[in-house]
Amino acid sequence: MNNSHSQSYAAAGVDIEAGYKGVQLMKRHVERTVIPGVVSGIGGFGGLFAPDVSGMKEPILVSGTDGVGTKIRVAQLMDKHDTIGIDCVAMCVNDIICCGARPLFFLDYIAIGKNEAEKVASIVSGVAEGCIQAGCALIGGETAEHPGVMAPDDYDLAGFAVGIVDREKMIDPSMVKAGDVILSLDSSGLHSNGFSLVRKVLDVEHARLGEWSEELSGELGGSLLQPTKIYVKPVLAAMEAARVHGVSHITGGGFYENIPRCLPKGMTAKIDKSALKIPPIFSLLQKKGDIPERDMFNTFNMGTGMALIVDKNDADKARDLLLSAGQASRVIGEVVPGGGGVELL
């Protein structure tokens, strides 16, 4: 690679040598994520992983893909790029654990206007941190320079995760029944959803993101960039010993779109709003944007990053298991017979 150089390509705006430098800078971050099963390091044409399926009767691979969305604009405005990768990993692994899968590996894709090796390495450092939190390996990725298509400072980040679960241990929403308890797993804030509305309401292009906010007890930009919480380890711990019937990752679409995805026909999720712990960023947005409550719960997570539906006799056990893994939770409702969907009281 040291002899690889194209003056013509560089004149067109693509610096392949910067790409090589970026790979070298990110290697130390990637190495932190190595777990048993990793076969190859980064730099090849494909990431190799040998899953351990011993003890599984019927292993099922589960995949998920997502990006960070327009939250990336906040990172660009603040010139802070080392946490946005956590969001990217979280959006993928939090999805695949909804069926009980343990994440195995992750790959990322960065499209960038101008390849600045240090910036790319900073982005990947966040991806690596997310993988460590999820217990999976970062086994590959791609950085693509897009001169003339993207502005030099612009970039986008997406990725995908693959996990594994034994078929007999998969979460089966058909097991959800009347009387089951709904647990809220506290979010860290906005996570990575609704940022097109957030940017409009707060006028982030002109906002003083570094200023202290009394309402938020911190900087506005810091609150907006707070990484999406990764729930893999606590949720898997709860699934080992408690009867978890349904899991819902509360992303875009909020309560109204996501909770029904793990409800069988004829069942309704009845939610007690007074039981929720809603971070102040949501109140700020609702007030500044004059946003109806219905829209808030249909756009944001409102303090519930993930909802677990558990057998009522296992609710306390599930909460203890979650807490032992570092995840606070609270009872916010129950499943009742009905026409389906979510009922907020």
GROMACS .gro file of C-alpha atoms in nm, residues 51-254:
model
  204
   51PRO     CA    1  -1.952  -1.833   1.578
   52ASP     CA    2  -1.955  -2.079   1.866
   53VAL     CA    3  -2.279  -2.275   1.829
   54SER     CA    4  -2.196  -2.545   2.082
   55GLY     CA    5  -2.496  -2.621   2.301
   56MET     CA    6  -2.740  -2.472   2.052
   57LYS     CA    7  -3.001  -2.701   1.902
   58GLU     CA    8  -3.097  -2.472   1.614
   59PRO     CA    9  -2.886  -2.156   1.586
   60ILE     CA   10  -3.053  -1.867   1.406
   61LEU     CA   11  -2.862  -1.568   1.271
   62VAL     CA   12  -3.029  -1.232   1.328
   63SER     CA   13  -2.923  -0.914   1.146
   64GLY     CA   14  -3.002  -0.547   1.181
   65THR     CA   15  -2.894  -0.234   0.998
   66ASP     CA   16  -2.938   0.136   1.066
   67GLY     CA   17  -2.770   0.473   1.066
   68VAL     CA   18  -2.751   0.771   1.298
   69GLY     CA   19  -2.973   1.002   1.097
   70THR     CA   20  -2.958   1.378   1.118
   71LYS     CA   21  -2.813   1.370   1.470
   72ILE     CA   22  -2.486   1.366   1.278
   73ARG     CA   23  -2.543   1.733   1.195
   74VAL     CA   24  -2.509   1.819   1.565
   75ALA     CA   25  -2.178   1.633   1.580
   76GLN     CA   26  -2.058   1.826   1.276
   77LEU     CA   27  -2.161   2.162   1.421
   78MET     CA   28  -1.982   2.083   1.748
   79ASP     CA   29  -1.684   1.925   1.574
   80LYS     CA   30  -1.718   1.629   1.812
   81HIS     CA   31  -1.711   1.292   1.641
   82ASP     CA   32  -1.609   1.034   1.902
   83THR     CA   33  -1.956   0.939   2.030
   84ILE     CA   34  -2.170   0.926   1.717
   85GLY     CA   35  -2.040   0.576   1.646
   86ILE     CA   36  -2.193   0.453   1.972
   87ASP     CA   37  -2.530   0.564   1.837
   88CYS     CA   38  -2.475   0.370   1.515
   89VAL     CA   39  -2.395   0.047   1.696
   90ALA     CA   40  -2.679   0.098   1.943
   91MET     CA   41  -2.942   0.143   1.674
   92CYS     CA   42  -2.848  -0.196   1.529
   93VAL     CA   43  -2.777  -0.412   1.833
   94ASN     CA   44  -3.075  -0.282   2.031
   95ASP     CA   45  -3.293  -0.403   1.744
   96ILE     CA   46  -3.155  -0.755   1.722
   97ILE     CA   47  -3.183  -0.823   2.095
   98CYS     CA   48  -3.559  -0.772   2.063
   99CYS     CA   49  -3.580  -1.134   1.949
  100GLY     CA   50  -3.326  -1.255   2.205
  101ALA     CA   51  -3.015  -1.258   1.986
  102ARG     CA   52  -2.664  -1.200   2.119
  103PRO     CA   53  -2.468  -0.965   1.888
  104LEU     CA   54  -2.159  -1.124   1.735
  105PHE     CA   55  -2.007  -0.867   1.504
  106PHE     CA   56  -2.055  -0.526   1.347
  107LEU     CA   57  -1.944  -0.349   1.028
  108ASP     CA   58  -1.966   0.024   0.958
  109TYR     CA   59  -1.987   0.243   0.648
  110ILE     CA   60  -1.867   0.604   0.647
  111ALA     CA   61  -1.937   0.831   0.351
  112ILE     CA   62  -1.741   1.154   0.381
  113GLY     CA   63  -1.685   1.463   0.169
  114LYS     CA   64  -1.312   1.482   0.238
  115ASN     CA   65  -1.123   1.198   0.401
  116GLU     CA   66  -0.952   1.341   0.706
  117ALA     CA   67  -0.777   1.046   0.868
  118GLU     CA   68  -0.801   1.181   1.223
  119LYS     CA   69  -1.173   1.256   1.192
  120VAL     CA   70  -1.247   0.910   1.051
  121ALA     CA   71  -1.045   0.748   1.329
  122SER     CA   72  -1.241   0.950   1.586
  123ILE     CA   73  -1.570   0.831   1.438
  124VAL     CA   74  -1.448   0.471   1.444
  125SER     CA   75  -1.337   0.508   1.805
  126GLY     CA   76  -1.704   0.558   1.894
  127VAL     CA   77  -1.806   0.258   1.686
  128ALA     CA   78  -1.549   0.050   1.873
  129GLU     CA   79  -1.675   0.175   2.209
  130GLY     CA   80  -2.029   0.080   2.109
  131CYS     CA   81  -1.914  -0.268   2.013
  132ILE     CA   82  -1.741  -0.308   2.349
  133GLN     CA   83  -2.060  -0.207   2.530
  134ALA     CA   84  -2.255  -0.458   2.320
  135GLY     CA   85  -1.999  -0.737   2.360
  136CYS     CA   86  -1.950  -0.777   1.985
  137ALA     CA   87  -1.654  -0.739   1.750
  138LEU     CA   88  -1.589  -0.472   1.489
  139ILE     CA   89  -1.460  -0.688   1.204
  140GLY     CA   90  -1.466  -0.452   0.908
  141GLY     CA   91  -1.606  -0.146   0.741
  142GLU     CA   92  -1.570   0.097   0.456
  143THR     CA   93  -1.480   0.463   0.421
  144ALA     CA   94  -1.588   0.625   0.093
  145GLU     CA   95  -1.476   0.974  -0.010
  146HIS     CA   96  -1.746   1.163  -0.203
  147PRO     CA   97  -1.602   1.488  -0.341
  148GLY     CA   98  -1.850   1.695  -0.534
  149VAL     CA   99  -2.141   1.501  -0.385
  150MET     CA  100  -2.087   1.590  -0.020
  151ALA     CA  101  -1.936   1.907   0.126
  152PRO     CA  102  -1.583   1.855   0.263
  153ASP     CA  103  -1.699   1.859   0.628
  154ASP     CA  104  -2.003   1.638   0.569
  155TYR     CA  105  -2.023   1.269   0.645
  156ASP     CA  106  -2.281   1.001   0.706
  157LEU     CA  107  -2.250   0.686   0.914
  158ALA     CA  108  -2.436   0.358   0.891
  159GLY     CA  109  -2.369  -0.001   0.985
  160PHE     CA  110  -2.507  -0.344   1.048
  161ALA     CA  111  -2.485  -0.610   1.316
  162VAL     CA  112  -2.525  -0.986   1.310
  163GLY     CA  113  -2.623  -1.186   1.616
  164ILE     CA  114  -2.723  -1.539   1.704
  165VAL     CA  115  -2.994  -1.706   1.910
  166ASP     CA  116  -3.108  -2.063   1.962
  167ARG     CA  117  -3.455  -2.096   1.811
  168GLU     CA  118  -3.602  -2.233   2.133
  169LYS     CA  119  -3.485  -1.920   2.319
  170MET     CA  120  -3.618  -1.665   2.071
  171ILE     CA  121  -3.855  -1.404   2.211
  172ASP     CA  122  -4.202  -1.497   2.091
  173PRO     CA  123  -4.459  -1.214   2.109
  174SER     CA  124  -4.739  -1.471   2.079
  175MET     CA  125  -4.660  -1.554   2.442
  176VAL     CA  126  -4.770  -1.205   2.552
  177LYS     CA  127  -5.090  -1.230   2.755
  178ALA     CA  128  -5.326  -1.013   2.958
  179GLY     CA  129  -5.175  -0.928   3.294
  180ASP     CA  130  -4.816  -0.918   3.173
  181VAL     CA  131  -4.619  -0.626   3.316
  182ILE     CA  132  -4.453  -0.360   3.100
  183LEU     CA  133  -4.112  -0.244   3.218
  184SER     CA  134  -3.945   0.075   3.101
  185LEU     CA  135  -3.568   0.072   3.065
  186ASP     CA  136  -3.451   0.429   3.116
  187SER     CA  137  -3.311   0.605   2.812
  188SER     CA  138  -3.011   0.837   2.817
  189GLY     CA  139  -3.211   1.108   2.641
  190LEU     CA  140  -3.313   1.156   2.280
  191HIS     CA  141  -3.102   0.866   2.155
  192SER     CA  142  -3.094   0.891   1.772
  193ASN     CA  143  -3.450   0.963   1.669
  194GLY     CA  144  -3.660   1.265   1.587
  195PHE     CA  145  -3.362   1.488   1.514
  196SER     CA  146  -3.516   1.649   1.208
  197LEU     CA  147  -3.784   1.786   1.441
  198VAL     CA  148  -3.526   1.860   1.712
  199ARG     CA  149  -3.308   2.060   1.473
  200LYS     CA  150  -3.608   2.259   1.353
  201VAL     CA  151  -3.747   2.337   1.700
  202LEU     CA  152  -3.410   2.433   1.850
  203ASP     CA  153  -3.272   2.594   1.532
  204VAL     CA  154  -2.945   2.408   1.590
  205GLU     CA  155  -2.775   2.575   1.294
  206HIS     CA  156  -2.776   2.901   1.490
  207ALA     CA  157  -2.804   2.777   1.848
  208ARG     CA  158  -2.527   2.825   2.101
  209LEU     CA  159  -2.469   2.456   2.155
  210GLY     CA  160  -2.184   2.504   2.398
  211GLU     CA  161  -2.376   2.727   2.639
  212TRP     CA  162  -2.498   2.603   2.976
  213SER     CA  163  -2.872   2.541   3.003
  214GLU     CA  164  -3.037   2.564   3.344
  215GLU     CA  165  -3.331   2.360   3.218
  216LEU     CA  166  -3.099   2.078   3.111
  217SER     CA  167  -2.840   2.115   3.388
  218GLY     CA  168  -2.576   2.101   3.118
  219GLU     CA  169  -2.479   2.221   2.773
  220LEU     CA  170  -2.747   2.200   2.505
  221GLY     CA  171  -2.508   2.036   2.260
  222GLY     CA  172  -2.400   1.780   2.518
  223SER     CA  173  -2.761   1.686   2.586
  224LEU     CA  174  -2.831   1.647   2.215
  225LEU     CA  175  -2.519   1.436   2.155
  226GLN     CA  176  -2.570   1.209   2.456
  227PRO     CA  177  -2.513   0.863   2.302
  228THR     CA  178  -2.790   0.611   2.260
  229LYS     CA  179  -2.786   0.363   2.546
  230ILE     CA  180  -2.693   0.006   2.455
  231TYR     CA  181  -2.917  -0.243   2.634
  232VAL     CA  182  -2.763  -0.572   2.519
  233LYS     CA  183  -2.604  -0.701   2.838
  234PRO     CA  184  -2.884  -0.617   3.085
  235VAL     CA  185  -3.160  -0.742   2.854
  236LEU     CA  186  -2.982  -1.070   2.787
  237ALA     CA  187  -2.927  -1.110   3.162
  238ALA     CA  188  -3.298  -1.063   3.227
  239MET     CA  189  -3.389  -1.313   2.954
  240GLU     CA  190  -3.176  -1.582   3.115
  241ALA     CA  191  -3.385  -1.609   3.431
  242ALA     CA  192  -3.712  -1.422   3.382
  243ARG     CA  193  -4.003  -1.495   3.151
  244VAL     CA  194  -3.965  -1.213   2.901
  245HIS     CA  195  -4.247  -1.233   2.647
  246GLY     CA  196  -4.180  -0.923   2.441
  247VAL     CA  197  -3.910  -0.661   2.382
  248SER     CA  198  -3.954  -0.331   2.201
  249HIS     CA  199  -3.679  -0.086   2.105
  250ILE     CA  200  -3.839   0.259   2.128
  251THR     CA  201  -3.701   0.442   1.824
  252GLY     CA  202  -3.860   0.666   1.560
  253GLY     CA  203  -4.236   0.646   1.596
  254GLY     CA  204  -4.212   0.641   1.974
   0.00000   0.00000   0.00000
